[in-house]
mmCIF file of C-alpha atoms and ligand atoms in Angstrom:
data_model
loop_
_atom_site.group_PDB
_atom_site.id
_atom_site.type_symbol
_atom_site.label_atom_id
_atom_site.label_comp_id
_atom_site.label_asym_id
_atom_site.label_seq_id
_atom_site.Cartn_x
_atom_site.Cartn_y
_atom_site.Cartn_z
ATOM 1 C CA MET A 1 -0.119 0.079 -0.115
ATOM 2 C CA ASP A 2 1.437 3.345 -0.888
ATOM 3 C CA ASP A 3 0.332 6.013 1.297
ATOM 4 C CA ALA A 4 3.516 8.142 0.716
ATOM 5 C CA THR A 5 3.111 11.860 0.833
ATOM 6 C CA PRO A 6 4.183 13.665 -2.245
ATOM 7 C CA ASP A 7 6.971 15.943 -2.101
ATOM 8 C CA LEU A 8 5.500 19.368 -2.397
ATOM 9 C CA ASP A 9 8.944 20.951 -2.492
ATOM 10 C CA ARG A 10 10.187 19.072 -5.487
ATOM 11 C CA PRO A 11 9.552 20.862 -8.788
ATOM 12 C CA GLN A 12 6.087 19.974 -9.925
ATOM 13 C CA ALA A 13 5.167 19.333 -13.433
ATOM 14 C CA PRO A 14 3.288 22.307 -15.058
ATOM 15 C CA LEU A 15 -0.431 22.017 -14.091
ATOM 16 C CA ALA A 16 -3.260 21.082 -16.697
ATOM 17 C CA GLY A 17 -4.294 22.952 -19.749
ATOM 18 C CA PRO A 18 -3.198 22.972 -23.395
ATOM 19 C CA PRO A 19 0.293 24.758 -23.802
ATOM 20 C CA GLY A 20 0.023 28.483 -23.847
ATOM 21 C CA VAL A 21 -2.620 28.701 -21.319
ATOM 22 C CA THR A 22 -1.969 30.585 -18.210
ATOM 23 C CA PRO A 23 -3.551 29.294 -15.152
ATOM 24 C CA GLY A 24 -5.739 32.046 -13.420
ATOM 25 C CA GLY A 25 -5.336 34.414 -16.185
ATOM 26 C CA ALA A 26 -8.702 36.303 -16.944
ATOM 27 C CA VAL A 27 -10.585 33.403 -15.396
ATOM 28 C CA ASP A 28 -13.444 34.428 -12.939
ATOM 29 C CA LEU A 29 -15.684 31.515 -11.677
ATOM 30 C CA ARG A 30 -17.648 33.522 -8.754
ATOM 31 C CA GLY A 31 -21.161 32.781 -8.863
ATOM 32 C CA ARG A 32 -20.823 29.914 -11.166
ATOM 33 C CA SER A 33 -22.119 26.390 -10.648
ATOM 34 C CA PHE A 34 -19.756 23.388 -11.053
ATOM 35 C CA LEU A 35 -22.159 20.770 -12.699
ATOM 36 C CA LYS A 36 -20.125 18.720 -15.174
ATOM 37 C CA GLU A 37 -16.485 19.069 -16.826
ATOM 38 C CA LEU A 38 -17.662 20.434 -20.204
ATOM 39 C CA ASP A 39 -19.406 23.448 -18.611
ATOM 40 C CA HIS A 40 -16.095 24.838 -18.390
ATOM 41 C CA THR A 41 -13.224 25.963 -20.460
ATOM 42 C CA PRO A 42 -9.777 24.519 -20.468
ATOM 43 C CA GLN A 43 -8.557 27.543 -19.002
ATOM 44 C CA GLU A 44 -11.119 27.456 -16.028
ATOM 45 C CA TRP A 45 -10.192 23.848 -15.547
ATOM 46 C CA ALA A 46 -6.708 24.725 -15.372
ATOM 47 C CA ALA A 47 -7.262 27.737 -12.949
ATOM 48 C CA LEU A 48 -9.202 25.271 -10.534
ATOM 49 C CA LEU A 49 -6.194 22.897 -10.653
ATOM 50 C CA ASP A 50 -3.755 25.578 -10.015
ATOM 51 C CA LEU A 51 -6.010 26.797 -6.955
ATOM 52 C CA ALA A 52 -6.284 23.333 -5.763
ATOM 53 C CA ALA A 53 -2.355 22.853 -5.821
ATOM 54 C CA ARG A 54 -1.933 26.290 -3.906
ATOM 55 C CA LEU A 55 -4.581 25.425 -1.121
ATOM 56 C CA LYS A 56 -2.932 21.927 -0.794
ATOM 57 C CA ALA A 57 0.527 23.619 -0.250
ATOM 58 C CA GLU A 58 -0.934 26.216 2.168
ATOM 59 C CA ARG A 59 -2.599 23.563 4.397
ATOM 60 C CA ARG A 60 0.591 21.530 4.381
ATOM 61 C CA ALA A 61 2.619 24.684 5.497
ATOM 62 C CA GLY A 62 -0.050 25.777 7.885
ATOM 63 C CA THR A 63 -0.773 28.957 6.262
ATOM 64 C CA SER A 64 -4.275 28.399 5.099
ATOM 65 C CA ARG A 65 -6.428 31.445 5.389
ATOM 66 C CA ARG A 66 -10.210 31.215 5.955
ATOM 67 C CA ARG A 67 -11.622 32.741 2.649
ATOM 68 C CA LEU A 68 -15.309 31.702 3.311
ATOM 69 C CA GLU A 69 -15.838 33.040 6.666
ATOM 70 C CA GLY A 70 -19.502 33.537 7.415
ATOM 71 C CA ARG A 71 -20.753 31.493 4.390
ATOM 72 C CA ALA A 72 -23.167 28.693 4.701
ATOM 73 C CA ILE A 73 -23.225 25.533 2.426
ATOM 74 C CA ALA A 74 -26.139 22.926 2.085
ATOM 75 C CA LEU A 75 -24.920 19.321 1.510
ATOM 76 C CA LEU A 76 -28.067 17.477 -0.229
ATOM 77 C CA PHE A 77 -27.360 13.809 -0.400
ATOM 78 C CA GLU A 78 -29.713 11.349 -2.042
ATOM 79 C CA LYS A 79 -27.177 8.694 -2.293
ATOM 80 C CA SER A 80 -24.617 7.382 0.491
ATOM 81 C CA SER A 81 -21.104 8.790 0.590
ATOM 82 C CA THR A 82 -17.906 8.589 2.532
ATOM 83 C CA ARG A 83 -15.216 10.887 0.522
ATOM 84 C CA THR A 84 -17.472 13.429 -0.972
ATOM 85 C CA ARG A 85 -19.425 14.359 2.182
ATOM 86 C CA ALA A 86 -16.207 14.305 4.313
ATOM 87 C CA ALA A 87 -14.466 16.324 1.796
ATOM 88 C CA PHE A 88 -17.118 18.911 1.362
ATOM 89 C CA GLU A 89 -17.371 19.290 5.190
ATOM 90 C CA LEU A 90 -13.856 19.652 5.671
ATOM 91 C CA ALA A 91 -13.235 21.934 2.799
ATOM 92 C CA ALA A 92 -15.868 24.144 4.099
ATOM 93 C CA ALA A 93 -14.812 24.160 7.590
ATOM 94 C CA GLY A 94 -11.092 24.503 6.720
ATOM 95 C CA GLN A 95 -12.242 28.103 4.917
ATOM 96 C CA GLY A 96 -14.645 29.043 7.539
ATOM 97 C CA ALA A 97 -17.743 28.065 6.141
ATOM 98 C CA THR A 98 -20.448 25.905 8.082
ATOM 99 C CA THR A 99 -22.335 23.154 6.344
ATOM 100 C CA THR A 100 -25.737 21.686 6.929
ATOM 101 C CA TYR A 101 -26.061 17.882 5.789
ATOM 102 C CA LEU A 102 -29.666 16.800 4.394
ATOM 103 C CA ASP A 103 -30.650 13.443 3.276
ATOM 104 C CA PRO A 104 -33.837 12.057 2.268
ATOM 105 C CA ALA A 105 -34.642 10.566 5.461
ATOM 106 C CA GLY A 106 -33.993 13.605 7.433
ATOM 107 C CA SER A 107 -35.444 16.344 4.966
ATOM 108 C CA HIS A 108 -38.582 16.530 2.909
ATOM 109 C CA LEU A 109 -36.764 16.124 -0.420
ATOM 110 C CA GLY A 110 -38.483 13.847 -2.983
ATOM 111 C CA SER A 111 -41.278 12.717 -0.598
ATOM 112 C CA LYS A 112 -43.152 16.001 0.437
ATOM 113 C CA GLU A 113 -41.274 18.739 -1.402
ATOM 114 C CA SER A 114 -40.033 18.900 -5.077
ATOM 115 C CA ALA A 115 -36.437 19.346 -6.073
ATOM 116 C CA GLU A 116 -37.469 22.797 -7.543
ATOM 117 C CA ASP A 117 -39.167 23.784 -4.305
ATOM 118 C CA THR A 118 -36.161 22.722 -2.271
ATOM 119 C CA GLY A 119 -33.690 24.536 -4.579
ATOM 120 C CA ARG A 120 -35.869 27.808 -4.085
ATOM 121 C CA VAL A 121 -35.737 27.482 -0.223
ATOM 122 C CA LEU A 122 -32.023 26.253 -0.036
ATOM 123 C CA GLY A 123 -30.927 29.345 -2.137
ATOM 124 C CA ARG A 124 -32.628 31.758 0.098
ATOM 125 C CA LEU A 125 -30.902 30.128 3.069
ATOM 126 C CA PHE A 126 -27.449 29.085 1.856
ATOM 127 C CA ASP A 127 -24.566 30.825 -0.141
ATOM 128 C CA GLY A 128 -24.186 27.429 -2.181
ATOM 129 C CA ILE A 129 -25.581 23.941 -2.524
ATOM 130 C CA GLU A 130 -23.852 20.352 -2.985
ATOM 131 C CA TYR A 131 -26.105 17.794 -4.550
ATOM 132 C CA ARG A 132 -25.359 14.170 -4.988
ATOM 133 C CA GLY A 133 -28.311 12.093 -6.521
ATOM 134 C CA ALA A 134 -29.306 10.057 -9.527
ATOM 135 C CA ALA A 135 -30.449 12.615 -12.247
ATOM 136 C CA GLN A 136 -28.045 14.928 -13.837
ATOM 137 C CA ALA A 137 -31.252 17.072 -14.381
ATOM 138 C CA THR A 138 -31.954 17.535 -10.873
ATOM 139 C CA VAL A 139 -28.729 19.174 -10.345
ATOM 140 C CA GLU A 140 -29.094 21.377 -13.256
ATOM 141 C CA LEU A 141 -32.649 22.198 -12.017
ATOM 142 C CA LEU A 142 -31.091 23.192 -8.588
ATOM 143 C CA ALA A 143 -28.689 25.502 -10.216
ATOM 144 C CA GLU A 144 -31.347 26.993 -12.477
ATOM 145 C CA VAL A 145 -33.752 28.034 -9.636
ATOM 146 C CA SER A 146 -31.738 28.443 -6.345
ATOM 147 C CA GLY A 147 -29.833 31.545 -7.604
ATOM 148 C CA VAL A 148 -26.660 30.304 -5.793
ATOM 149 C CA PRO A 149 -23.607 28.012 -7.009
ATOM 150 C CA VAL A 150 -24.522 24.545 -6.993
ATOM 151 C CA TRP A 151 -21.918 21.547 -6.965
ATOM 152 C CA ASN A 152 -22.334 18.348 -8.422
ATOM 153 C CA GLY A 153 -21.093 15.637 -5.826
ATOM 154 C CA LEU A 154 -22.127 12.988 -8.330
ATOM 155 C CA THR A 155 -24.936 12.022 -10.540
ATOM 156 C CA ASP A 156 -25.624 8.952 -12.754
ATOM 157 C CA GLU A 157 -24.086 10.781 -15.646
ATOM 158 C CA TRP A 158 -20.990 12.852 -14.383
ATOM 159 C CA HIS A 159 -18.719 12.930 -11.141
ATOM 160 C CA PRO A 160 -16.833 16.200 -11.666
ATOM 161 C CA THR A 161 -15.436 16.701 -8.141
ATOM 162 C CA GLN A 162 -13.831 13.085 -8.718
ATOM 163 C CA SER A 163 -12.146 13.965 -11.982
ATOM 164 C CA LEU A 164 -10.884 17.183 -10.931
ATOM 165 C CA CYS A 165 -9.117 15.253 -7.974
ATOM 166 C CA ASP A 166 -7.895 12.819 -10.273
ATOM 167 C CA ALA A 167 -6.439 15.416 -12.533
ATOM 168 C CA LEU A 168 -4.538 16.979 -9.750
ATOM 169 C CA THR A 169 -3.323 13.567 -8.529
ATOM 170 C CA MET A 170 -1.919 12.749 -11.976
ATOM 171 C CA THR A 171 -0.398 16.206 -11.826
ATOM 172 C CA GLU A 172 1.355 15.367 -8.647
ATOM 173 C CA ARG A 173 2.341 11.874 -9.340
ATOM 174 C CA CYS A 174 3.128 11.553 -13.084
ATOM 175 C CA PRO A 175 6.482 13.032 -14.472
ATOM 176 C CA ARG A 176 5.244 14.998 -17.356
ATOM 177 C CA PRO A 177 2.351 17.850 -17.925
ATOM 178 C CA LEU A 178 -0.908 16.376 -18.128
ATOM 179 C CA ALA A 179 -1.059 16.998 -21.906
ATOM 180 C CA GLU A 180 1.860 14.667 -22.091
ATOM 181 C CA THR A 181 0.458 12.029 -19.946
ATOM 182 C CA SER A 182 -1.737 9.023 -20.701
ATOM 183 C CA PHE A 183 -4.239 6.913 -18.899
ATOM 184 C CA ALA A 184 -6.623 3.793 -19.620
ATOM 185 C CA PHE A 185 -9.961 3.595 -17.840
ATOM 186 C CA LEU A 186 -10.849 -0.279 -17.650
ATOM 187 C CA GLY A 187 -14.347 -0.988 -16.675
ATOM 188 C CA ASP A 188 -18.088 0.248 -17.544
ATOM 189 C CA GLY A 189 -17.451 2.807 -20.072
ATOM 190 C CA ARG A 190 -21.004 4.143 -19.896
ATOM 191 C CA GLY A 191 -20.536 5.023 -16.089
ATOM 192 C CA ASN A 192 -20.231 8.596 -14.599
ATOM 193 C CA VAL A 193 -16.568 8.152 -13.891
ATOM 194 C CA ALA A 194 -15.690 7.010 -17.230
ATOM 195 C CA ALA A 195 -17.547 10.038 -18.741
ATOM 196 C CA SER A 196 -16.025 12.390 -16.553
ATOM 197 C CA LEU A 197 -12.308 11.253 -16.851
ATOM 198 C CA LEU A 198 -13.016 11.795 -20.586
ATOM 199 C CA ALA A 199 -14.249 14.930 -20.249
ATOM 200 C CA MET A 200 -11.326 15.842 -18.020
ATOM 201 C CA ALA A 201 -8.768 14.445 -20.401
ATOM 202 C CA ALA A 202 -10.471 16.613 -23.294
ATOM 203 C CA LEU A 203 -10.095 19.791 -21.413
ATOM 204 C CA THR A 204 -6.326 18.950 -20.289
ATOM 205 C CA GLY A 205 -5.172 17.564 -23.598
ATOM 206 C CA MET A 206 -4.364 14.268 -22.240
ATOM 207 C CA ASP A 207 -4.260 10.791 -24.136
ATOM 208 C CA ALA A 208 -7.258 8.733 -22.741
ATOM 209 C CA ARG A 209 -8.357 5.206 -23.450
ATOM 210 C CA VAL A 210 -11.616 3.864 -22.440
ATOM 211 C CA VAL A 211 -11.063 0.003 -22.201
ATOM 212 C CA ALA A 212 -14.427 -1.808 -22.221
ATOM 213 C CA PRO A 213 -16.602 -4.517 -23.741
ATOM 214 C CA PRO A 214 -18.418 -3.220 -26.687
ATOM 215 C CA GLU A 215 -21.773 -3.341 -24.524
ATOM 216 C CA LEU A 216 -20.353 -1.062 -21.897
ATOM 217 C CA ALA A 217 -18.815 1.421 -24.483
ATOM 218 C CA PRO A 218 -19.083 5.290 -23.640
ATOM 219 C CA ALA A 219 -22.302 6.727 -24.937
ATOM 220 C CA PRO A 220 -21.759 8.309 -28.391
ATOM 221 C CA GLU A 221 -22.948 11.741 -27.197
ATOM 222 C CA VAL A 222 -20.571 11.913 -24.510
ATOM 223 C CA LEU A 223 -17.788 11.015 -26.757
ATOM 224 C CA ALA A 224 -18.731 13.364 -29.442
ATOM 225 C CA ALA A 225 -18.892 16.327 -26.708
ATOM 226 C CA ALA A 226 -15.466 15.338 -25.482
ATOM 227 C CA ARG A 227 -14.079 15.092 -28.896
ATOM 228 C CA ALA A 228 -15.266 18.458 -29.690
ATOM 229 C CA VAL A 229 -13.186 20.078 -27.203
ATOM 230 C CA ALA A 230 -10.201 17.736 -27.691
ATOM 231 C CA ASP A 231 -9.874 19.090 -31.157
ATOM 232 C CA GLY A 232 -9.125 22.424 -29.500
ATOM 233 C CA THR A 233 -6.837 21.137 -26.766
ATOM 234 C CA GLY A 234 -4.939 18.305 -28.758
ATOM 235 C CA ALA A 235 -6.163 15.725 -26.351
ATOM 236 C CA ARG A 236 -6.554 11.998 -27.825
ATOM 237 C CA LEU A 237 -9.533 9.931 -26.836
ATOM 238 C CA SER A 238 -10.145 6.624 -27.929
ATOM 239 C CA VAL A 239 -12.013 3.473 -26.940
ATOM 240 C CA THR A 240 -11.308 -0.195 -27.579
ATOM 241 C CA SER A 241 -12.264 -3.435 -26.042
ATOM 242 C CA ASP A 242 -8.622 -4.912 -26.308
ATOM 243 C CA VAL A 243 -7.155 -4.545 -22.959
ATOM 244 C CA GLU A 244 -3.461 -4.862 -24.115
ATOM 245 C CA GLU A 245 -4.026 -2.474 -26.939
ATOM 246 C CA GLY A 246 -5.776 -0.134 -24.471
ATOM 247 C CA VAL A 247 -3.363 0.066 -21.633
ATOM 248 C CA ARG A 248 0.024 -0.255 -23.904
ATOM 249 C CA GLY A 249 2.290 2.534 -22.731
ATOM 250 C CA VAL A 250 0.180 4.354 -20.351
ATOM 251 C CA ASP A 251 1.286 6.074 -17.430
ATOM 252 C CA VAL A 252 -2.007 5.532 -15.236
ATOM 253 C CA VAL A 253 -4.433 2.536 -15.022
ATOM 254 C CA HIS A 254 -7.852 3.713 -13.592
ATOM 255 C CA THR A 255 -11.051 1.547 -12.882
ATOM 256 C CA ASP A 256 -14.013 1.663 -10.710
ATOM 257 C CA VAL A 257 -16.589 -0.442 -9.336
ATOM 258 C CA TRP A 258 -18.508 -2.818 -11.794
ATOM 259 C CA VAL A 259 -22.328 -1.768 -10.405
ATOM 260 C CA SER A 260 -22.646 1.888 -9.433
ATOM 261 C CA LEU A 261 -24.797 3.429 -6.472
ATOM 262 C CA GLY A 262 -28.396 2.908 -6.940
ATOM 263 C CA GLU A 263 -28.093 0.152 -9.671
ATOM 264 C CA PRO A 264 -30.365 -2.688 -9.092
ATOM 265 C CA GLU A 265 -28.928 -6.160 -7.645
ATOM 266 C CA SER A 266 -29.621 -7.875 -10.875
ATOM 267 C CA THR A 267 -27.032 -5.903 -12.558
ATOM 268 C CA TRP A 268 -24.242 -8.047 -11.118
ATOM 269 C CA ASP A 269 -25.570 -10.947 -13.445
ATOM 270 C CA GLU A 270 -24.861 -8.801 -16.466
ATOM 271 C CA ARG A 271 -21.621 -7.092 -15.393
ATOM 272 C CA VAL A 272 -19.755 -9.821 -13.725
ATOM 273 C CA PRO A 273 -19.200 -11.925 -16.821
ATOM 274 C CA LEU A 274 -18.703 -8.895 -19.103
ATOM 275 C CA LEU A 275 -16.096 -7.116 -16.979
ATOM 276 C CA ARG A 276 -14.254 -10.137 -15.503
ATOM 277 C CA PRO A 277 -11.661 -9.821 -18.415
ATOM 278 C CA TYR A 278 -11.159 -6.006 -17.459
ATOM 279 C CA ARG A 279 -10.058 -6.519 -13.893
ATOM 280 C CA VAL A 280 -6.725 -4.672 -13.168
ATOM 281 C CA ASP A 281 -4.199 -7.248 -12.107
ATOM 282 C CA ALA A 282 -0.574 -7.527 -12.068
ATOM 283 C CA GLY A 283 -0.896 -8.543 -15.893
ATOM 284 C CA VAL A 284 -2.541 -5.557 -16.898
ATOM 285 C CA MET A 285 -0.009 -3.516 -15.054
ATOM 286 C CA ALA A 286 2.752 -5.346 -16.767
ATOM 287 C CA ALA A 287 1.083 -4.929 -20.177
ATOM 288 C CA THR A 288 1.504 -1.236 -19.819
ATOM 289 C CA GLY A 289 5.035 -1.937 -20.657
ATOM 290 C CA ASN A 290 5.864 1.248 -18.131
ATOM 291 C CA PRO A 291 7.586 0.301 -15.056
ATOM 292 C CA ASP A 292 6.425 3.428 -13.279
ATOM 293 C CA SER A 293 2.757 3.138 -14.243
ATOM 294 C CA LEU A 294 0.246 3.759 -11.495
ATOM 295 C CA PHE A 295 -3.043 2.711 -10.367
ATOM 296 C CA MET A 296 -5.695 4.762 -9.342
ATOM 297 C CA HIS A 297 -9.393 4.119 -8.342
ATOM 298 C CA CYS A 298 -12.006 6.592 -7.162
ATOM 299 C CA LEU A 299 -13.197 4.356 -4.217
ATOM 300 C CA PRO A 300 -14.864 2.417 -2.839
ATOM 301 C CA ALA A 301 -12.983 -0.557 -4.227
ATOM 302 C CA PHE A 302 -13.759 -4.321 -4.073
ATOM 303 C CA HIS A 303 -10.294 -5.746 -3.794
ATOM 304 C CA ASP A 304 -10.813 -8.433 -0.949
ATOM 305 C CA LEU A 305 -13.822 -10.004 1.201
ATOM 306 C CA GLU A 306 -13.876 -7.499 3.878
ATOM 307 C CA THR A 307 -17.241 -6.061 2.798
ATOM 308 C CA SER A 308 -20.614 -7.259 2.913
ATOM 309 C CA VAL A 309 -21.202 -6.661 -0.940
ATOM 310 C CA GLY A 310 -17.704 -8.370 -1.663
ATOM 311 C CA ARG A 311 -18.831 -11.446 0.369
ATOM 312 C CA ALA A 312 -22.276 -11.551 -1.138
ATOM 313 C CA VAL A 313 -20.705 -11.499 -4.858
ATOM 314 C CA HIS A 314 -18.101 -14.118 -3.591
ATOM 315 C CA ALA A 315 -20.908 -16.435 -2.476
ATOM 316 C CA ARG A 316 -22.660 -15.888 -5.762
ATOM 317 C CA TYR A 317 -19.987 -15.797 -8.398
ATOM 318 C CA GLY A 318 -16.815 -17.045 -6.299
ATOM 319 C CA LEU A 319 -14.830 -14.040 -7.042
ATOM 320 C CA GLU A 320 -12.485 -12.934 -4.143
ATOM 321 C CA GLU A 321 -11.550 -9.677 -5.828
ATOM 322 C CA MET A 322 -13.692 -7.715 -8.452
ATOM 323 C CA GLU A 323 -12.607 -4.563 -10.436
ATOM 324 C CA VAL A 324 -8.933 -4.909 -9.019
ATOM 325 C CA THR A 325 -6.606 -7.463 -7.419
ATOM 326 C CA ASP A 326 -5.611 -6.808 -3.701
ATOM 327 C CA GLU A 327 -2.026 -7.078 -4.916
ATOM 328 C CA VAL A 328 -2.361 -4.169 -7.371
ATOM 329 C CA PHE A 329 -4.537 -2.155 -4.987
ATOM 330 C CA ARG A 330 -2.298 -2.358 -2.223
ATOM 331 C CA GLY A 331 1.063 -2.559 -4.323
ATOM 332 C CA PRO A 332 3.491 0.115 -4.961
ATOM 333 C CA ALA A 333 1.836 1.231 -8.258
ATOM 334 C CA SER A 334 -1.399 2.179 -6.306
ATOM 335 C CA VAL A 335 -1.867 6.068 -5.258
ATOM 336 C CA VAL A 336 -5.538 5.473 -4.366
ATOM 337 C CA TRP A 337 -4.867 7.157 -0.845
ATOM 338 C CA ASP A 338 -3.295 10.364 -2.557
ATOM 339 C CA GLN A 339 -6.632 10.504 -4.456
ATOM 340 C CA ALA A 340 -8.821 10.226 -1.603
ATOM 341 C CA GLU A 341 -7.077 13.037 0.179
ATOM 342 C CA ASN A 342 -7.157 15.326 -2.935
ATOM 343 C CA ARG A 343 -10.923 14.939 -2.752
ATOM 344 C CA ARG A 344 -10.652 17.723 -0.024
ATOM 345 C CA HIS A 345 -8.365 20.106 -1.755
ATOM 346 C CA THR A 346 -9.977 20.086 -5.220
ATOM 347 C CA ILE A 347 -13.474 20.553 -3.695
ATOM 348 C CA GLU A 348 -11.914 23.182 -1.429
ATOM 349 C CA ALA A 349 -10.621 24.858 -4.722
ATOM 350 C CA VAL A 350 -14.130 24.745 -6.235
ATOM 351 C CA LEU A 351 -15.803 26.308 -3.337
ATOM 352 C CA VAL A 352 -13.281 29.294 -2.934
ATOM 353 C CA ALA A 353 -13.144 29.688 -6.754
ATOM 354 C CA THR A 354 -17.086 29.994 -6.854
ATOM 355 C CA LEU A 355 -17.899 31.584 -3.899
ATOM 356 C CA ALA A 356 -14.794 34.053 -3.163
ATOM 357 C CA GLY A 357 -12.862 33.974 -6.361
ATOM 358 C CA LEU A 358 -9.850 32.336 -7.764
ATOM 359 C CA ASP A 359 -7.533 34.964 -6.198
ATOM 360 C CA ALA A 360 -9.151 35.474 -2.945
HETATM 361 N N1 LIG B 401 -15.206 8.706 -4.900
HETATM 362 C C1 LIG B 401 -16.394 8.948 -4.318
HETATM 363 O O1 LIG B 401 -17.198 9.677 -4.677
HETATM 364 O O2 LIG B 401 -16.576 8.510 -2.974
HETATM 365 P P1 LIG B 401 -17.752 8.437 -2.001
HETATM 366 O O3 LIG B 401 -19.052 7.776 -2.798
HETATM 367 O O4 LIG B 401 -17.475 7.805 -0.689
HETATM 368 O O5 LIG B 401 -18.162 10.106 -1.835
#
């Protein structure tokens, strides 16, 4: 298991964005929502990454300032979370803001009060709203009616706070700028993590490959939207069902759970046989041909039998590991704990940029 802290004093590779873009240039994100990657320009994305790196360095150095003193943030979760909730709460508290956690069991959302009415109410009470739930349309509606910045903490379609975190992690851990870095995502290419990684790669000029069975290839509209941005940034986005071809030469191998939050139990019957050949194991890492290739996973991960879901899948299908082997997950290539920590710093950047400004 690699929980080594990156050396922030060593020279860092230039941050994201196509060559020639100056992070923090004329970009102003105050009052903006953060709903999906492709709502933003490459310059805005680069500025967020630059701010996240600065906030992380400040926190490490003990020089953090409280840029959001007196602000109030609503955390609206219709799905469970460990990292995203914790990261929003810590990021807000670290900047001096307060948070109020609301879920369907403890609020009227979805039962006695519509998303529209909830958004209008929360917009009068809070300075910003985080939302995690199924429909992208809901987070878009909240942004439309609330009058305050709304941040997408995961929908079925997109997971932009995760891809921002992943971009920061690759910036820190890979030897070259993102525009010269490549990754392969192995798993369900139709899921929110694959979609967000493709969009992030398009914005940052990366070489991104989705490696998935044909049945689970990315949605054509997601690929087309990402490729339209890639035309301007030089990103290379590809899709293949061939694992060896997909991972050849990459700097990073990403994967995600085979069945996402909220998908029905029966989904396992379809996904296990489809995705079993796409498990990240030592052979996959070796097939990159890159001895320094890294492993990343947004977490939670099914790499052993220490969870009730893992044991249930083992009982039904005989699998002791799913999307990644325990060997790779705990091995020297794994940077999953860096990723988990970076949820906080990148979410802090989104809060600061949209509520106080990039230069606050
Ligand atoms: N990666 C991620 O979104 O984690 P949580 O589901 O724990 O928030």
